[in-house]
PDB file of C-alpha atoms and ligand atoms in Angstrom:
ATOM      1  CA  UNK A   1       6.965 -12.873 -22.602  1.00 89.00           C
ATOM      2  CA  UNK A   2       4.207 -10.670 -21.182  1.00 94.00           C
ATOM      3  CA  UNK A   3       4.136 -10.139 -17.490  1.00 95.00           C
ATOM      4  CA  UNK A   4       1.196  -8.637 -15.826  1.00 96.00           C
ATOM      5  CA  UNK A   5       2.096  -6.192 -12.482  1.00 96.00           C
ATOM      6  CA  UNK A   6      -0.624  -6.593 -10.189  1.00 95.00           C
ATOM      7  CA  UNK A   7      -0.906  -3.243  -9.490  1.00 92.00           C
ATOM      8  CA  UNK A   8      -2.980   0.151 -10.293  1.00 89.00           C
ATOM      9  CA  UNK A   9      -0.382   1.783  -8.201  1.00 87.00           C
ATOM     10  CA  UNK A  10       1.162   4.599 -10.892  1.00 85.00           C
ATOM     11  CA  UNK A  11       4.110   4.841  -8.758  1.00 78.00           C
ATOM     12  CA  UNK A  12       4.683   1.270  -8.643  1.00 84.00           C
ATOM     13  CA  UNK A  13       3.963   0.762 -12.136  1.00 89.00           C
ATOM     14  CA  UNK A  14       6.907   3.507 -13.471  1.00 84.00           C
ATOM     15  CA  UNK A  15       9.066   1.713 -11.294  1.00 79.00           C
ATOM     16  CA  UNK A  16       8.486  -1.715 -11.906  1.00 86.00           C
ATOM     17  CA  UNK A  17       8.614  -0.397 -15.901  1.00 87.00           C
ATOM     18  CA  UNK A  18      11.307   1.077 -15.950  1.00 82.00           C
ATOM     19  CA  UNK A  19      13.206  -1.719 -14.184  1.00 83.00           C
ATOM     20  CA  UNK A  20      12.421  -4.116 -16.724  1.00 84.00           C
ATOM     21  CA  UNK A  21      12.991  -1.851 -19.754  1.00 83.00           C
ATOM     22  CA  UNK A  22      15.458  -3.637 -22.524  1.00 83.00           C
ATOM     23  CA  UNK A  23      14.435  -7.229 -20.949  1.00 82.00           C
ATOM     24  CA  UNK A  24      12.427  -7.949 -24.048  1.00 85.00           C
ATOM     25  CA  UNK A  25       9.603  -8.697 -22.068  1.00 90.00           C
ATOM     26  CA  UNK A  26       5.911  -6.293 -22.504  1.00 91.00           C
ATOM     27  CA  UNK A  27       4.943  -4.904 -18.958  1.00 92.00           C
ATOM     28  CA  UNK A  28       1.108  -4.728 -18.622  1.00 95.00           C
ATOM     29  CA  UNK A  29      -0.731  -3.998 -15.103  1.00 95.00           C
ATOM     30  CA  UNK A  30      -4.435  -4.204 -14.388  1.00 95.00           C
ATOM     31  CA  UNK A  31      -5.228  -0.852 -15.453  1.00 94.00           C
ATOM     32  CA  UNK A  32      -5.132  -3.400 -18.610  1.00 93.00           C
ATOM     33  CA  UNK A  33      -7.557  -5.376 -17.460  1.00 92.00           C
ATOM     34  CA  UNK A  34     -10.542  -3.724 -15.854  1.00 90.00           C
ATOM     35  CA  UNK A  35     -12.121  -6.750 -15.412  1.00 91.00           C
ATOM     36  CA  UNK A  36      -9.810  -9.610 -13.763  1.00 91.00           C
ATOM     37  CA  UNK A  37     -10.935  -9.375 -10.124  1.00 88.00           C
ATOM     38  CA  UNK A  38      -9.446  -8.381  -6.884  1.00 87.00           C
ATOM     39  CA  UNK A  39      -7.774 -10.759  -4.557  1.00 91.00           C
ATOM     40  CA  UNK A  40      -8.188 -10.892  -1.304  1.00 90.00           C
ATOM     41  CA  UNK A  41      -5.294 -10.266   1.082  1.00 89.00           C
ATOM     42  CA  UNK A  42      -6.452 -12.250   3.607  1.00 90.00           C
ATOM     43  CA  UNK A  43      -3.026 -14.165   4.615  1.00 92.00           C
ATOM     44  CA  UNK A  44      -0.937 -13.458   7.606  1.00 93.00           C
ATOM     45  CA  UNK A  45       2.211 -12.992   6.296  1.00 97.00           C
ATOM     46  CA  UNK A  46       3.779 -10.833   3.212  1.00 97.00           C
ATOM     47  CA  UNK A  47       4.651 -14.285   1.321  1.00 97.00           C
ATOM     48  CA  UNK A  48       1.795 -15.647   1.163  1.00 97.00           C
ATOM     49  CA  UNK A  49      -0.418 -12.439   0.101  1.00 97.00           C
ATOM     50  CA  UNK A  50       1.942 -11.585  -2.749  1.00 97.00           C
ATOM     51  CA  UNK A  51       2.499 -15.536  -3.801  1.00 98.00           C
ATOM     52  CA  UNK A  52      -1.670 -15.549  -3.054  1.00 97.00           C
ATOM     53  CA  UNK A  53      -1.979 -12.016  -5.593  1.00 97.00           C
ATOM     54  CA  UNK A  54       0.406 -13.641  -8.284  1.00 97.00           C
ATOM     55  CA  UNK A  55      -0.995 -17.218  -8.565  1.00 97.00           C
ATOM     56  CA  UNK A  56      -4.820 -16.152  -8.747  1.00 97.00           C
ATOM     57  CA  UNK A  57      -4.190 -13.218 -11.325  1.00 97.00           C
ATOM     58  CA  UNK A  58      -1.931 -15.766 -13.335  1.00 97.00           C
ATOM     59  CA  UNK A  59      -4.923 -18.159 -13.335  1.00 96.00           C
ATOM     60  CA  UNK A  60      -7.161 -15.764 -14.196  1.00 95.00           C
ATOM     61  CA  UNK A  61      -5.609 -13.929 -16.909  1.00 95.00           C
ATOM     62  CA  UNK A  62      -3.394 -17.030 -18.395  1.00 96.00           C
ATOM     63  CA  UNK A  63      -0.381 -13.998 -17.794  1.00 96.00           C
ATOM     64  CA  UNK A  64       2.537 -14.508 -15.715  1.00 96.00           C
ATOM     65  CA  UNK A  65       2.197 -12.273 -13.583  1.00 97.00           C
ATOM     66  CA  UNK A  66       4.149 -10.091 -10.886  1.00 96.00           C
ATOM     67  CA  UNK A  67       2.923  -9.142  -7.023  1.00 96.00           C
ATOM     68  CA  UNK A  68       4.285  -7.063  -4.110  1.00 95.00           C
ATOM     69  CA  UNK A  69       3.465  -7.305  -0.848  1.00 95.00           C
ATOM     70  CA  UNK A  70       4.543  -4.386   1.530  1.00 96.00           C
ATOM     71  CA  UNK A  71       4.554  -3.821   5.197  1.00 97.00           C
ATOM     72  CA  UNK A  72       6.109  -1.549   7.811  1.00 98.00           C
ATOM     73  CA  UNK A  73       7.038  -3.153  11.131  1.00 98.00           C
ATOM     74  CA  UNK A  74       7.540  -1.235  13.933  1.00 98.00           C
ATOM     75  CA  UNK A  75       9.820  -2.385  16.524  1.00 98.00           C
ATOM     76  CA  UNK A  76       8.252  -0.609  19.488  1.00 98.00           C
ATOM     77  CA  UNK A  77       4.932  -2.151  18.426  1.00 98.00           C
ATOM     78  CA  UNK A  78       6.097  -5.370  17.819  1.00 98.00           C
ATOM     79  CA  UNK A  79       6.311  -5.669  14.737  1.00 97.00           C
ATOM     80  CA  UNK A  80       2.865  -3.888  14.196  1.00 97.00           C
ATOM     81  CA  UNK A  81       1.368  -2.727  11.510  1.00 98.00           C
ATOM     82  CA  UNK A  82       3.520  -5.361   9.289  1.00 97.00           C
ATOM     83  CA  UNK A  83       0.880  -7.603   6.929  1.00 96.00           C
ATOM     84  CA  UNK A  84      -1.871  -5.544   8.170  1.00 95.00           C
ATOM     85  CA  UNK A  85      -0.456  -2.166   7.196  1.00 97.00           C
ATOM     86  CA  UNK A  86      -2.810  -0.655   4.277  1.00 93.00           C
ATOM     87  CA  UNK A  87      -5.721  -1.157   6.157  1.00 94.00           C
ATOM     88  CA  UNK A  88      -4.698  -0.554   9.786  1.00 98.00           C
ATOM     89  CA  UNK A  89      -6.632   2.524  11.080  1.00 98.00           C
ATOM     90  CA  UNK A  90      -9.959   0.535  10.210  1.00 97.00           C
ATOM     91  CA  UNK A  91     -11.512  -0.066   7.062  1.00 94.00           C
ATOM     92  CA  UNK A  92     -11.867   2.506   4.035  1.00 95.00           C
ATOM     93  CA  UNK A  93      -8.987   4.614   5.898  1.00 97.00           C
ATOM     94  CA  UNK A  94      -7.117   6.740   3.873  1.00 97.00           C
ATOM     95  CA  UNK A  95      -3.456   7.022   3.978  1.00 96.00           C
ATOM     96  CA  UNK A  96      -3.540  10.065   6.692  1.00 97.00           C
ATOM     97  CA  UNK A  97      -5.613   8.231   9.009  1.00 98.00           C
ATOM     98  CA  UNK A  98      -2.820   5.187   9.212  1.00 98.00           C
ATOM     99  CA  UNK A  99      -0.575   7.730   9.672  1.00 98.00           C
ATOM    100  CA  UNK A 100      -1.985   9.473  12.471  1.00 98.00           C
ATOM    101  CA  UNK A 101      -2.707   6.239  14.248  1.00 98.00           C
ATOM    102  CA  UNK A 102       0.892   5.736  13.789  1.00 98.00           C
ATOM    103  CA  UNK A 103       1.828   9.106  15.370  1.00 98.00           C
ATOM    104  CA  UNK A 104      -0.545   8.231  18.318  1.00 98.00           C
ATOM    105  CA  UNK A 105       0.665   4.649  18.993  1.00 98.00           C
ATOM    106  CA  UNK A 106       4.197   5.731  19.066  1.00 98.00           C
ATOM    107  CA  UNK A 107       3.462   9.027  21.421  1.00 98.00           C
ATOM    108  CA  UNK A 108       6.090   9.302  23.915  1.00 97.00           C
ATOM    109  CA  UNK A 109       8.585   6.901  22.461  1.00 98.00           C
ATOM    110  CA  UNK A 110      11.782   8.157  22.817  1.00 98.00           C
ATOM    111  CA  UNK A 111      14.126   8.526  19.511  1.00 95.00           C
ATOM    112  CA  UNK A 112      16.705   5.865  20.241  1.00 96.00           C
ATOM    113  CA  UNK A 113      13.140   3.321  20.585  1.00 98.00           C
ATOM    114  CA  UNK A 114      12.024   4.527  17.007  1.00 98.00           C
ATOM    115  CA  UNK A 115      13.182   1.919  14.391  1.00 98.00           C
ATOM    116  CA  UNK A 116      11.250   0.245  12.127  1.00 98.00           C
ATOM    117  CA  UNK A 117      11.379  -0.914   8.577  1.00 98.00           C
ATOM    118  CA  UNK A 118       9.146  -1.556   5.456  1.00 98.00           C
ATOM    119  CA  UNK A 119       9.469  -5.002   4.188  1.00 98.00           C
ATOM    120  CA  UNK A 120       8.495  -5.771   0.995  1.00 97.00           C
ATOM    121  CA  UNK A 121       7.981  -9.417  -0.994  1.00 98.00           C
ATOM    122  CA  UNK A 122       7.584  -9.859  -4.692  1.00 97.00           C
ATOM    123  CA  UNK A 123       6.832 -13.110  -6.029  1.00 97.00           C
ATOM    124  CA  UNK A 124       6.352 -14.063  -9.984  1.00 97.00           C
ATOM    125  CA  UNK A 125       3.978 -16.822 -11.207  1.00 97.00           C
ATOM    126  CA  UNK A 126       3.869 -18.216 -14.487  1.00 97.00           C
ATOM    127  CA  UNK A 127       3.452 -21.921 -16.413  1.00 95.00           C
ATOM    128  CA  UNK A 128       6.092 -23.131 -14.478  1.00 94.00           C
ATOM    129  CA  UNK A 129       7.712 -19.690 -13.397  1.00 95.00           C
ATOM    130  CA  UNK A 130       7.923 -19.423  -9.039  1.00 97.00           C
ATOM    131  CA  UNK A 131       9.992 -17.043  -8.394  1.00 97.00           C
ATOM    132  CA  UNK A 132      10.602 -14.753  -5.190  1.00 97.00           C
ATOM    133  CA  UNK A 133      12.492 -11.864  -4.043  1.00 97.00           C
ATOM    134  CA  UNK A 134      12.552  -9.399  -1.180  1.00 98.00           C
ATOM    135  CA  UNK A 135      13.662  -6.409   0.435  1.00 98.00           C
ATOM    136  CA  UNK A 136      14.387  -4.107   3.116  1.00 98.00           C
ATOM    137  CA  UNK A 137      14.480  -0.449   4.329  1.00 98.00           C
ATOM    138  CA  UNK A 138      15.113   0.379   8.037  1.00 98.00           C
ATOM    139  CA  UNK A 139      14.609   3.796   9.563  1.00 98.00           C
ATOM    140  CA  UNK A 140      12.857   5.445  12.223  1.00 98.00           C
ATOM    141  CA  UNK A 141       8.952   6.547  13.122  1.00 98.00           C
ATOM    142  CA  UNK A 142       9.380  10.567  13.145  1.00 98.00           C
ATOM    143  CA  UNK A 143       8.111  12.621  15.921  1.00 98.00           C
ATOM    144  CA  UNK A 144       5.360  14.423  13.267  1.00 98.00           C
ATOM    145  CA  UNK A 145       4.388  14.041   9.599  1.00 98.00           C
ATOM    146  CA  UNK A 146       6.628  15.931   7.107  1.00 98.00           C
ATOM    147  CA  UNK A 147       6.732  15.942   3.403  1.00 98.00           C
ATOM    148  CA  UNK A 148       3.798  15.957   0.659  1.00 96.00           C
ATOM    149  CA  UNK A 149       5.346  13.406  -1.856  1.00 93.00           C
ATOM    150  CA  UNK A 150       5.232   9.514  -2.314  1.00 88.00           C
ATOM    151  CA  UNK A 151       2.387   7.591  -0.665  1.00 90.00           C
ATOM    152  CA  UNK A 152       1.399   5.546   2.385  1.00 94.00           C
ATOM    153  CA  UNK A 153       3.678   5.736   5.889  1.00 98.00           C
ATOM    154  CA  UNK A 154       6.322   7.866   3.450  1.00 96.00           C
ATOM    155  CA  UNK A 155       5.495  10.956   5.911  1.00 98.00           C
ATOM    156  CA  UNK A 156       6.080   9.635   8.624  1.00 98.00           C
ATOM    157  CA  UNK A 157       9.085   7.476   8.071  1.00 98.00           C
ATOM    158  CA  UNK A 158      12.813   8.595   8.058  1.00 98.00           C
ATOM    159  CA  UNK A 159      15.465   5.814   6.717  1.00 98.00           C
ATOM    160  CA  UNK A 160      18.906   5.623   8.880  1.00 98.00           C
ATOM    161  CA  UNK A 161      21.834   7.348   7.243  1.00 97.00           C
ATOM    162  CA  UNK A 162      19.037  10.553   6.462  1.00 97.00           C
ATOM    163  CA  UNK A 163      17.476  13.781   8.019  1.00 96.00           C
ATOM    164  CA  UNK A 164      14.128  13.620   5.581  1.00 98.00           C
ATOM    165  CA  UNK A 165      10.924  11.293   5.326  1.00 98.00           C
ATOM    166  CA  UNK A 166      10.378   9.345   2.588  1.00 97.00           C
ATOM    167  CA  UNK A 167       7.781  11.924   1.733  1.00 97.00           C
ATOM    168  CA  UNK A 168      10.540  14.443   1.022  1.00 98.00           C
ATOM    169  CA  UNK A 169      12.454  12.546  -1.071  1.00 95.00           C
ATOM    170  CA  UNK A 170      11.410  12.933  -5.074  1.00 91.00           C
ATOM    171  CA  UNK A 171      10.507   9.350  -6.807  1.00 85.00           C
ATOM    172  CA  UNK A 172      13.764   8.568  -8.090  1.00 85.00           C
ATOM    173  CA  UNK A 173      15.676   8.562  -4.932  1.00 91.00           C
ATOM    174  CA  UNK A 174      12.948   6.774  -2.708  1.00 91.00           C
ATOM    175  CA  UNK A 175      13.658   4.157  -5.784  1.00 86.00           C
ATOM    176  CA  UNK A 176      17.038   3.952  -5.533  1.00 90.00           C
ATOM    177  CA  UNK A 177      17.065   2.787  -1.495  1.00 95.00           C
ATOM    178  CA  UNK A 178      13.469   1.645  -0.776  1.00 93.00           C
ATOM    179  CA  UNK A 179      12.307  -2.052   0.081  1.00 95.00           C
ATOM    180  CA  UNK A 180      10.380  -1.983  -3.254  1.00 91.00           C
ATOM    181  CA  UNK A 181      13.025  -0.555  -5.130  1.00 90.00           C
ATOM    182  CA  UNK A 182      15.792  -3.390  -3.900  1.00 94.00           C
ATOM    183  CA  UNK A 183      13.167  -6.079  -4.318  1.00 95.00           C
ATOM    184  CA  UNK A 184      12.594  -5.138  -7.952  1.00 90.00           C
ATOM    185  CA  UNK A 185      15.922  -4.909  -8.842  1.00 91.00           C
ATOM    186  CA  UNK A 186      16.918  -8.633  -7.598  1.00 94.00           C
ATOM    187  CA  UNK A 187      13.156  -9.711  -9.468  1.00 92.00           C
ATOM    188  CA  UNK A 188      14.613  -8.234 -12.762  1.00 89.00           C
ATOM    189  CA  UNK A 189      17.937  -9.897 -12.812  1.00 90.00           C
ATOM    190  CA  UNK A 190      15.779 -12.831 -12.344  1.00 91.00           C
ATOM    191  CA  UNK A 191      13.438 -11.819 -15.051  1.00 88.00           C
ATOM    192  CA  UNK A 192      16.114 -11.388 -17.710  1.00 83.00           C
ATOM    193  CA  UNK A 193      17.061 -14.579 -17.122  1.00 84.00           C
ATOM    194  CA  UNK A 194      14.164 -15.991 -18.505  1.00 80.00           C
ATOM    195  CA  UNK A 195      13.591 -16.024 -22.331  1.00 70.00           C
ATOM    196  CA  UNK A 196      10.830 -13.348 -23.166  1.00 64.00           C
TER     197      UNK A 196
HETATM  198  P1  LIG B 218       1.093  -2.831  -0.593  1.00 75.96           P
HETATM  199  O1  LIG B 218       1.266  -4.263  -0.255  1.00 75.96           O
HETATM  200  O2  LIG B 218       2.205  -2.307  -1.456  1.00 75.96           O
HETATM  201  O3  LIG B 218      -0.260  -2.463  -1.079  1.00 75.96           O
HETATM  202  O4  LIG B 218       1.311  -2.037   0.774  1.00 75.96           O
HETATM  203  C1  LIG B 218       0.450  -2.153   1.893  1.00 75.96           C
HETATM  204  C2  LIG B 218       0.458  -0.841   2.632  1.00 75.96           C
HETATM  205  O5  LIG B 218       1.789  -0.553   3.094  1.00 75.96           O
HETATM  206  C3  LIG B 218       0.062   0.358   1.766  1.00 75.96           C
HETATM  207  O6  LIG B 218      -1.325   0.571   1.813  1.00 75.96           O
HETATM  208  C4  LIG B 218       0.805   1.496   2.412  1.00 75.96           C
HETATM  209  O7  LIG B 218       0.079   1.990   3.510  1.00 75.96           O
HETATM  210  C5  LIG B 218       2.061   0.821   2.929  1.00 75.96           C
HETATM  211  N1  LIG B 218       3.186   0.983   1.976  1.00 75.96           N
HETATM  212  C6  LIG B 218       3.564   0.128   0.999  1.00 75.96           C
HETATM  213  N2  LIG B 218       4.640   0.604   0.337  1.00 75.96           N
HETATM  214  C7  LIG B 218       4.927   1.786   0.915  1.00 75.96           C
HETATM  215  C8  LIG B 218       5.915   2.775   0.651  1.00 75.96           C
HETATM  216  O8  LIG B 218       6.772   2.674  -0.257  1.00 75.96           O
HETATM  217  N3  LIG B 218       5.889   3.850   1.462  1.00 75.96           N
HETATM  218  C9  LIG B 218       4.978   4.020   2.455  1.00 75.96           C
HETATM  219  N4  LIG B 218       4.028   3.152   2.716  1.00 75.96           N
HETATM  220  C10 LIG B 218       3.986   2.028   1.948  1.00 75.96           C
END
């Protein structure tokens, strides 16, 4: 079977890859596929934007197809930025300005009123293929950006049981513990239980 990964992330796509290698089934992503469209994430939870992502690129491309939906909640905001997390410093922001909005909001919080986690959902959808999966990282908000490596909140986000960002860990290890990483993991025992 070919599944499509819903993605141009290259980080997402080595991961996802490698996951799935000796499952028999051929990973593609949309770097495949210049033309399907985008989807708009316009739903206000991380279930319904990835099922939303998955069912609309399946029914465009005739693919079944694979989509993750991330967010970090922070406890001290309420559970802000959550669904709205890529674009929550305004529109066209970059990755910096989220995460200096992020140092801003939690200005003056004090360490043990830190936590937060990054959520993520991955649902499959194929000719009768639903399938979802999900997990979790918690950590803490840091006190200042550190680290020049992964993407996103990685910077500014420090995972309990460790005394470095995400953004200071190489690939590999963010992998092996992130909300992604655990999500993909339970999606590919599911996926190589389906006949490719
Ligand atoms: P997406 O659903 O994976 O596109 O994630 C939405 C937003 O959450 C991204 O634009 C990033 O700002 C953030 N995000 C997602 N995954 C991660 C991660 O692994 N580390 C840091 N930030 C992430």
């Amino acid at each position: 079977m070919k599944i499509l990964l819903a993605t141009h992330n290259k980080n997402k796509i080595i991961e996802i890859t490698h996951a799935l290698q000796g499952s028999g089934h051929e990973v593609l992503s949309l770097d495949d596929f210049p033309d399907l469209p985008d989807v708009i994430e316009d739903g206000d939870t991380l279930e319904h934007n990835s099922l939303k992502k998955a069912r609309e690129l399946f029914e465009y491309s005739g693919i079944t197809t694979l989509a993750d939906d991330t967010g970090l909640e922070v406890d001290a905001l309420n559970g802000e930025p959550g669904v709205y997390s890529a674009r929550w410093a305004g529109e066209g922001c970059t990755y910096k300005d989220n995460c200096d909005k992020m140092l801003r909001e939690m200005k003056g919080v004090p360490s043990g009123k830190r936590s937060a986690a990054f959520r993520c959902v991955i649902t499959l959808y194929g000719d009768g293929i639903l399938e979802t999966a999900s997990g979790e990282l918690k950590g803490k908000i840091t006190e200042s950006a550190q680290g020049e490596k992964g993407f996103g909140y990685d910077p500014v986000f420090m995972p309990n049981g460790y005394n470095v960002t995400l953004a200071e860990m190489d690939l590999e290890e963010k992998s092996r513990i992130s909300h992604r990483g655990l999500a993909v993991k339970k999606m590919a025992e599911i996926i190589r239980h389906i006949k490719p």
